mmCIF file of C-alpha atoms in Angstrom:
data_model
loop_
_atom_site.group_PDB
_atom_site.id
_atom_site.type_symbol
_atom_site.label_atom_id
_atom_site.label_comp_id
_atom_site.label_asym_id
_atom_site.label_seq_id
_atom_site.Cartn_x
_atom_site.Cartn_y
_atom_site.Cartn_z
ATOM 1 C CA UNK A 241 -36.308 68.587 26.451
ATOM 2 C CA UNK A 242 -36.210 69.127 23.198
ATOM 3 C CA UNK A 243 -32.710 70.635 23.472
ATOM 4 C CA UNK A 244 -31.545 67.637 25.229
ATOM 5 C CA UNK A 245 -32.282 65.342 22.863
ATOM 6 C CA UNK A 246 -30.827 67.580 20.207
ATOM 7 C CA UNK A 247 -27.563 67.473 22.382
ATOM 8 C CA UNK A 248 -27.777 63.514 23.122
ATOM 9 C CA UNK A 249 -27.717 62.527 19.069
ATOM 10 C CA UNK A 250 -24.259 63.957 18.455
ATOM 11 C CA UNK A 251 -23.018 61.988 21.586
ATOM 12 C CA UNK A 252 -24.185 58.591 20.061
ATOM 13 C CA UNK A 253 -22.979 59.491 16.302
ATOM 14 C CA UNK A 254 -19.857 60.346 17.899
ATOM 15 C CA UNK A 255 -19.920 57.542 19.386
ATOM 16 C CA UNK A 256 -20.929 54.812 16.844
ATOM 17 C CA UNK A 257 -18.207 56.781 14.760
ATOM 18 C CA UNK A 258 -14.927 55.393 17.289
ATOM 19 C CA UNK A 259 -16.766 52.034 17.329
ATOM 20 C CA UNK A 260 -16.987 52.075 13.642
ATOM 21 C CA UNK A 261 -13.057 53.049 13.097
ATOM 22 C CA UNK A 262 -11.946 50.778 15.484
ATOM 23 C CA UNK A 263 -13.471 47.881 13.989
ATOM 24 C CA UNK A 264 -12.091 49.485 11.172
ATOM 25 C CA UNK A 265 -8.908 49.459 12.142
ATOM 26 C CA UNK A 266 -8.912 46.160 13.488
ATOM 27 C CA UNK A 267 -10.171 44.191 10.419
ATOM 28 C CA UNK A 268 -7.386 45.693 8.577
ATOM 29 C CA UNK A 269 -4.371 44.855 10.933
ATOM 30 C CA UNK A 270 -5.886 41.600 10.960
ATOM 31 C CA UNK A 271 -5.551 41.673 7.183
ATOM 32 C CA UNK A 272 -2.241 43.034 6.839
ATOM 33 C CA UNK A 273 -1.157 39.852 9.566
ATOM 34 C CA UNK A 274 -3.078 37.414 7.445
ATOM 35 C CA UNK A 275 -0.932 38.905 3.890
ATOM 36 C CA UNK A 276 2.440 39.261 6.141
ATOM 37 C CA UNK A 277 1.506 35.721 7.154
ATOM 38 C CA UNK A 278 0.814 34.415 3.574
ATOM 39 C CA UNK A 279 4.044 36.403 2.131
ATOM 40 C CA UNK A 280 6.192 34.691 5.113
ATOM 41 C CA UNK A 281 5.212 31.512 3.442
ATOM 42 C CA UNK A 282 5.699 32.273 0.415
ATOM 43 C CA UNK A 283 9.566 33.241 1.328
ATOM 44 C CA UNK A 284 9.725 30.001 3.444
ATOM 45 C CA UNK A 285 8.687 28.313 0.899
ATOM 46 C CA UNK A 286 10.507 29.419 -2.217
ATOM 47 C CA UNK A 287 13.781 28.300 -1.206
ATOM 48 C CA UNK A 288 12.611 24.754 -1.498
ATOM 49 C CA UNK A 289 10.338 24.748 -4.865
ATOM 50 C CA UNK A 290 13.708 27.535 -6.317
ATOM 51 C CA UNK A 291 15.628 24.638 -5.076
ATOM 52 C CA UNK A 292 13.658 22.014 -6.732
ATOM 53 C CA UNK A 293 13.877 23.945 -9.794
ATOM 54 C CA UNK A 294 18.119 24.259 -9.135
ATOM 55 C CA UNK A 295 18.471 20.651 -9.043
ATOM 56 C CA UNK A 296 19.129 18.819 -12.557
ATOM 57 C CA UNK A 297 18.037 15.244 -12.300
ATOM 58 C CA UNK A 298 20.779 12.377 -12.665
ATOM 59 C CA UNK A 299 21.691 11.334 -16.127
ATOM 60 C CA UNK A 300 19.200 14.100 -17.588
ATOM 61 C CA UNK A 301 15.806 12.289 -16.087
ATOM 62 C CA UNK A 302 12.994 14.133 -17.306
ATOM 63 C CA UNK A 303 10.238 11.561 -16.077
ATOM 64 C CA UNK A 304 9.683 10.208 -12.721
ATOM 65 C CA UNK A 305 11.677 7.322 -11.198
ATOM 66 C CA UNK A 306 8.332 5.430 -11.711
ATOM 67 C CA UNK A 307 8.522 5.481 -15.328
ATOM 68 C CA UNK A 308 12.257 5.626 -15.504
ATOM 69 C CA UNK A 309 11.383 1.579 -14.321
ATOM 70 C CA UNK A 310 9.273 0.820 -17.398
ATOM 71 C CA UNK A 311 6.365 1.848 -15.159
ATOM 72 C CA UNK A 312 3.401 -1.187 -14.572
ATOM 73 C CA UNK A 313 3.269 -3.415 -11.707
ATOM 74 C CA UNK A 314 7.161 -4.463 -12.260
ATOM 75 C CA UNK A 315 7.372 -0.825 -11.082
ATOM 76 C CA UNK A 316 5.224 -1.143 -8.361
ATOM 77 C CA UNK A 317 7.215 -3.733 -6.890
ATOM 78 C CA UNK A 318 10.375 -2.206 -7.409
ATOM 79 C CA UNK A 319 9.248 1.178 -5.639
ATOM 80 C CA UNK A 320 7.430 -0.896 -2.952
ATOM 81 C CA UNK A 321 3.811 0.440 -3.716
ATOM 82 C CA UNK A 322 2.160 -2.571 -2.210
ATOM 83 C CA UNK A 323 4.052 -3.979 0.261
ATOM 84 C CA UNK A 324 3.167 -7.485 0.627
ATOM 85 C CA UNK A 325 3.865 -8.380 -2.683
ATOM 86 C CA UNK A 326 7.410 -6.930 -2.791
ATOM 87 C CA UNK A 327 7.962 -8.333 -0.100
ATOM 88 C CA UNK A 328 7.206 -11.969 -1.115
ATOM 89 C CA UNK A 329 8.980 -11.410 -4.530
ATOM 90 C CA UNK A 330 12.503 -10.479 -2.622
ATOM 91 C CA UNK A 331 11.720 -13.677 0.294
ATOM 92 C CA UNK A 332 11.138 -16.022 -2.861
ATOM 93 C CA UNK A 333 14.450 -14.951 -4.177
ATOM 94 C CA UNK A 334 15.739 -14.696 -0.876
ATOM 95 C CA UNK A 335 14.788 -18.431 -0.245
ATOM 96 C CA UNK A 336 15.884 -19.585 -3.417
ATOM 97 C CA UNK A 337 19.430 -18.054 -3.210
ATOM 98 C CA UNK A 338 20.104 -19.430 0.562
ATOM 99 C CA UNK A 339 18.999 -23.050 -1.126
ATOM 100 C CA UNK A 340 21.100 -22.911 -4.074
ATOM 101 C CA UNK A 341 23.966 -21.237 -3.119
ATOM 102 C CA UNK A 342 23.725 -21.740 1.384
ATOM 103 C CA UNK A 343 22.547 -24.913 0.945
ATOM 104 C CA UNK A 344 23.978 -25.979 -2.696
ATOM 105 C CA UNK A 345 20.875 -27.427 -3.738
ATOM 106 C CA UNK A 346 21.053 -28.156 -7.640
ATOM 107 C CA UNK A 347 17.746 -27.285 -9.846
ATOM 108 C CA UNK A 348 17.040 -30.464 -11.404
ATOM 109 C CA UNK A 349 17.052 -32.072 -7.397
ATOM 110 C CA UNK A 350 14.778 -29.416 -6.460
ATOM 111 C CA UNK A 351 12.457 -29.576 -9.444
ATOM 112 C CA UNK A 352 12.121 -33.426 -9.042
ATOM 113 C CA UNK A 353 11.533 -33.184 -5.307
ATOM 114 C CA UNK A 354 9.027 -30.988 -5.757
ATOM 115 C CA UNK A 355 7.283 -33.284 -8.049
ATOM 116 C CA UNK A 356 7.879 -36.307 -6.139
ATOM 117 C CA UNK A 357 6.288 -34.511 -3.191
ATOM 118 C CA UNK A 358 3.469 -33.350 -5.113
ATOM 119 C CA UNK A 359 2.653 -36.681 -7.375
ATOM 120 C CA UNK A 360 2.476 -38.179 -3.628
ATOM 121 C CA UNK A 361 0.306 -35.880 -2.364
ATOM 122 C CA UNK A 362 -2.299 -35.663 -4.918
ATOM 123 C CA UNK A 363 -2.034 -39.375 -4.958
ATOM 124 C CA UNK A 364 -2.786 -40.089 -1.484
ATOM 125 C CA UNK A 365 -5.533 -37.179 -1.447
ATOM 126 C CA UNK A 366 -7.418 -39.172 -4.413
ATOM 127 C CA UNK A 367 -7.196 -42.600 -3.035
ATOM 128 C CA UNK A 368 -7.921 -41.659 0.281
ATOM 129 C CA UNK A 369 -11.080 -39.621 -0.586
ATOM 130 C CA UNK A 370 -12.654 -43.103 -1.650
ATOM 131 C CA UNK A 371 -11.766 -44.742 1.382
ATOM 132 C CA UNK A 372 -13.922 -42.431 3.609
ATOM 133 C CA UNK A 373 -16.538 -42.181 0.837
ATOM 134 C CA UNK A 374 -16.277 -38.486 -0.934
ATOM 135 C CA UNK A 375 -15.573 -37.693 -4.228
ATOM 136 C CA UNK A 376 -11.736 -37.409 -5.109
ATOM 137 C CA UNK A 377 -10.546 -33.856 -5.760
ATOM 138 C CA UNK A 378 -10.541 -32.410 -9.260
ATOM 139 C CA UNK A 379 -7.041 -31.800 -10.423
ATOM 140 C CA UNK A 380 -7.151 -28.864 -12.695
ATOM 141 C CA UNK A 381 -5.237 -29.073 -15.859
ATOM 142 C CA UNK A 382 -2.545 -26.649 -16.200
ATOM 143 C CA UNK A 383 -1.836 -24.887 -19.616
ATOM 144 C CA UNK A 384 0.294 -21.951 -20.753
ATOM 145 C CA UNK A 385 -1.052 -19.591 -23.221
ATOM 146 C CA UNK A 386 -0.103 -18.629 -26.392
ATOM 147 C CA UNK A 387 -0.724 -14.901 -26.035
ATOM 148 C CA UNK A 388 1.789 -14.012 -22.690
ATOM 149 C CA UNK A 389 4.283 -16.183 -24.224
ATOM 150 C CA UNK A 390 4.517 -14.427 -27.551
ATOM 151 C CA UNK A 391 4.275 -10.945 -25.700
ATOM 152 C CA UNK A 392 7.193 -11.741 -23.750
ATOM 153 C CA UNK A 393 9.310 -13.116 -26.715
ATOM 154 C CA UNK A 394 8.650 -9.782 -28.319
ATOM 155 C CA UNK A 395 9.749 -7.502 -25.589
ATOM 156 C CA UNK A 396 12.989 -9.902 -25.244
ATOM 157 C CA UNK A 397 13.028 -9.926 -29.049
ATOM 158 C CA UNK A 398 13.278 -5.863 -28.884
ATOM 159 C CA UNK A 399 15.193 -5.368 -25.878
ATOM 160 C CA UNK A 400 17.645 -7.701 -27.809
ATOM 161 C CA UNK A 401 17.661 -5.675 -30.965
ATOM 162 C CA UNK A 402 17.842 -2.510 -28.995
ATOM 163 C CA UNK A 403 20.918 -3.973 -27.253
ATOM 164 C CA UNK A 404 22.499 -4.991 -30.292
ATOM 165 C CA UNK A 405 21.720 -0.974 -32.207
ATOM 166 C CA UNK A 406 24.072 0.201 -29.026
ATOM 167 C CA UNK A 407 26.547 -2.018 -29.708
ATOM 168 C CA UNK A 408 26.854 -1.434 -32.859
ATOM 169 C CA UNK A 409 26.725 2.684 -32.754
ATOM 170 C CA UNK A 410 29.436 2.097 -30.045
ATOM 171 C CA UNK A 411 31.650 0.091 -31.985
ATOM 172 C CA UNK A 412 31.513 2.362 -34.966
ATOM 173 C CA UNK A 413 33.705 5.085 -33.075
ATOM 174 C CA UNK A 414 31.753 7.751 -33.224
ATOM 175 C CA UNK A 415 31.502 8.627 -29.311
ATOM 176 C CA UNK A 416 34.400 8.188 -27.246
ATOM 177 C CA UNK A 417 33.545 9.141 -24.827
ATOM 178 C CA UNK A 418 30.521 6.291 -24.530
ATOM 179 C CA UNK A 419 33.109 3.800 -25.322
ATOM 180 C CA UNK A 420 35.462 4.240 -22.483
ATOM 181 C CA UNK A 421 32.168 4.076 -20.299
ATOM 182 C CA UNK A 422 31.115 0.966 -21.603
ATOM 183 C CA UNK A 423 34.952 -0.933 -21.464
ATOM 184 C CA UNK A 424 34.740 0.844 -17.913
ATOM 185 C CA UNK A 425 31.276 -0.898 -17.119
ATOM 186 C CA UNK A 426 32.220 -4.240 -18.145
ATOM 187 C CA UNK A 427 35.765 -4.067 -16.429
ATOM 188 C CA UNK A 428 34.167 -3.608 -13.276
ATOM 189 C CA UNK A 429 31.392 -6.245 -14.387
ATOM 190 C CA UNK A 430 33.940 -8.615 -14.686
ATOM 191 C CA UNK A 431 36.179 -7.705 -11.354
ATOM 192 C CA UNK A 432 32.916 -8.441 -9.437
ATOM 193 C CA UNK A 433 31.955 -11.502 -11.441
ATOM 194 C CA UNK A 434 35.329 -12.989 -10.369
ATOM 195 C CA UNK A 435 34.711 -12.831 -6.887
ATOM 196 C CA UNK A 436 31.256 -14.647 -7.272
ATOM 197 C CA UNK A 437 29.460 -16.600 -8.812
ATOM 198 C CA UNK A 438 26.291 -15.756 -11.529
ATOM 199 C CA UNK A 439 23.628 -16.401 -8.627
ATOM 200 C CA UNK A 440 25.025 -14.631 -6.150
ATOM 201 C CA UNK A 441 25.858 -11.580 -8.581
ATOM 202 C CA UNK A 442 22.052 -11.938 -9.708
ATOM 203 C CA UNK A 443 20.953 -11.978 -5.993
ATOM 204 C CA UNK A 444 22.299 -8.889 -5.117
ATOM 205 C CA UNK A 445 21.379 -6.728 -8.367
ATOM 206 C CA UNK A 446 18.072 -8.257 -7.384
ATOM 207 C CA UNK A 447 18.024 -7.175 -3.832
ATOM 208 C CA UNK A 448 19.483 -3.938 -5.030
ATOM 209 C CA UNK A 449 16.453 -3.021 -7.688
ATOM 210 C CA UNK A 450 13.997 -3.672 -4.541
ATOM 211 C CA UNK A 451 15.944 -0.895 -2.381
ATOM 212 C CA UNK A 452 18.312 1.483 -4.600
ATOM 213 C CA UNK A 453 14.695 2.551 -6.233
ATOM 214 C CA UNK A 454 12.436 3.007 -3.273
ATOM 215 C CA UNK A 455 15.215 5.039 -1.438
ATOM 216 C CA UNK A 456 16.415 6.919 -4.118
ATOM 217 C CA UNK A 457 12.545 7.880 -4.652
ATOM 218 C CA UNK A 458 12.610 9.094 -1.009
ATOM 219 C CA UNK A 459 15.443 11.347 -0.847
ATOM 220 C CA UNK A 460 15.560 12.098 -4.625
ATOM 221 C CA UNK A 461 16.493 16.189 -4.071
ATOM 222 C CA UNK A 462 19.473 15.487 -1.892
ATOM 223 C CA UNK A 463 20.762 12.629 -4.280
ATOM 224 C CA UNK A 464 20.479 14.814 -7.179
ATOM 225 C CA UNK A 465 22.373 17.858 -5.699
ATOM 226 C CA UNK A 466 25.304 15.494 -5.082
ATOM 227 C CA UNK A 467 25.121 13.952 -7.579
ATOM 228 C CA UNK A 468 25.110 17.094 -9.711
ATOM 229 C CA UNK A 469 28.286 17.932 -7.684
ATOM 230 C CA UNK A 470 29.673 14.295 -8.762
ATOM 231 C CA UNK A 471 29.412 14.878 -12.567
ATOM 232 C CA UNK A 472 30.519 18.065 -12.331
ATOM 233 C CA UNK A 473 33.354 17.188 -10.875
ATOM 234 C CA UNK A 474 34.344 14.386 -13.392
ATOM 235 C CA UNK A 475 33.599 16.393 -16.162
ATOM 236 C CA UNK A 476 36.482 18.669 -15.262
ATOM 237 C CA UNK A 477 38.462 15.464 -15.499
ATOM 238 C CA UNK A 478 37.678 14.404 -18.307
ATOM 239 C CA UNK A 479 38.505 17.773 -19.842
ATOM 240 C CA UNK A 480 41.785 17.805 -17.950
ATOM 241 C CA UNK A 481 42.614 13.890 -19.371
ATOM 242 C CA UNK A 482 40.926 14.745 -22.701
ATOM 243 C CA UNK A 483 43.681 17.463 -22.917
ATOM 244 C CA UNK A 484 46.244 15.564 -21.568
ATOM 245 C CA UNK A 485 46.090 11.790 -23.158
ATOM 246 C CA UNK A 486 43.456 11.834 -25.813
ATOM 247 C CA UNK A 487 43.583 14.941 -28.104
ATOM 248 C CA UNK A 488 47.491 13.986 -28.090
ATOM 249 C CA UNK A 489 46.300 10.662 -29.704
ATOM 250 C CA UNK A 490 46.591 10.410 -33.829
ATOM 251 C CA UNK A 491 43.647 10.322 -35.574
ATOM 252 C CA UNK A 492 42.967 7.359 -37.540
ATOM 253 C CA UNK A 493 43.073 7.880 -41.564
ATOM 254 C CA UNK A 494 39.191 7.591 -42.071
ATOM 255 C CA UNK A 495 38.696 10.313 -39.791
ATOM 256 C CA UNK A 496 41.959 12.134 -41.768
ATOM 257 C CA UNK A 497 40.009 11.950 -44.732
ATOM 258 C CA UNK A 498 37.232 13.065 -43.902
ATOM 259 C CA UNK A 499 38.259 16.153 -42.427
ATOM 260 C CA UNK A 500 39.854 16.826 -46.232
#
């Protein structure tokens, strides 16, 4: 009996043994799947964040689109973050453009209609509160304050000033290549200002800020690439017109001198 039992233990040990490695062995295939699985996504995803990386913003953007649009609520309603009040911003507009320029409403009419038709209601409301014996509503008075008025004078004041500073370091000659933009800019400014009028023209840069933003926001990789393409592209032009038309230009005698 003894012997038997003696005979019996190396059976189970063996035994407990094959369990043992093949638990073994299946914990670590299941671990070499779960770090082929996690280097698969790695490799899936790398393309995109190496592509991410590739991509060089338009015009040198560093910041988000967000902050490229002063950031604040103006931002928020540019980039659609609440919905309902974008969306009332560009109907107001909307509305106002179909009445002045649809309907060719004039602002003075519209101002004094809207009084009229206020002054009348209030009027009626007061006097007819008496008649069936309440109290006539409280008109609240209506005041502007000093402090939002002189904080938006100030940001016009420096916008202005900052507009002015551009000007004046374009006029000065020392960046062609900044001037021939700008003539460029207002050319086309004023082609498309002669085929509308101011409201219209202010209309659709309006209705323009509310989607150019929101959808550039959305597919912001894809614009960059082509538009990475874009400048690329018209930097070799430039080079090949620099060569051509403007280093065959004489300098001025300022610059003549100070070169000697």
């Amino acid at each position: 009996m003894a012997d038997h039992s003696e005979h019996d233990e190396p059976k189970a040990e063996s035994l407990m043994e094959k369990i043992a490695e093949k638990i073994h062995g299946h914990d670590s295939s299941s671990s070499s799947d779960s770090d082929n699985e996690k280097e698969k996504e790695k490799s899936s995803s790398s393309p995109s964040s190496d592509f991410k990386s590739k991509v060089s913003r338009l015009f040198g953007r560093e910041k988000p689109i967000h902050h490229v649009l002063g950031g604040g609520k103006q931002a928020d309603v540019f980039l659609w973050r609440n919905k309902k009040i974008s969306g009332t911003v560009l109907g107001v507009a909307t509305v106002v453009w179909i009445l002045f320029e649809l309907l060719e409403y004039h602002l003075l009419t519209l101002i004094c209609h809207l009084a009229i038709l206020a002054l009348t209601l209030l009027f009626l409301w007061s006097n007819g509160s008496s008649l069936i014996n309440k109290s006539p509503p409280k008109i609240p008075q209506v005041h502007i304050p000093e402090e939002p008025v002189l904080q938006l004078a100030s940001a016009l004041r420096a916008d202005i000033n900052r507009a002015f500073a551009v000007l004046r370091d374009i006029a000065s000659g020392k960046d062609l290549k900044k001037f021939l933009s700008v003539i460029a800019g207002l050319w086309v400014f004023s082609v498309v200002g002669s085929w509308t009028n101011f409201l219209t023209l202010f209309y659709i840069a309006f209705v323009l800020l509310h989607t150019v933003p929101v959808l550039y926001e959305k597919y912001e990789d894809q614009v960059d690439s082509i538009g990475e393409k874009a400048l690329h592209e018209f930097k070799k032009q430039y080079a090949v017109f620099d060569a051509k038309v403007l280093s065959k230009i004489p300098k001025g005698p300022l610059k003549d001198k100070k070169n000697a």
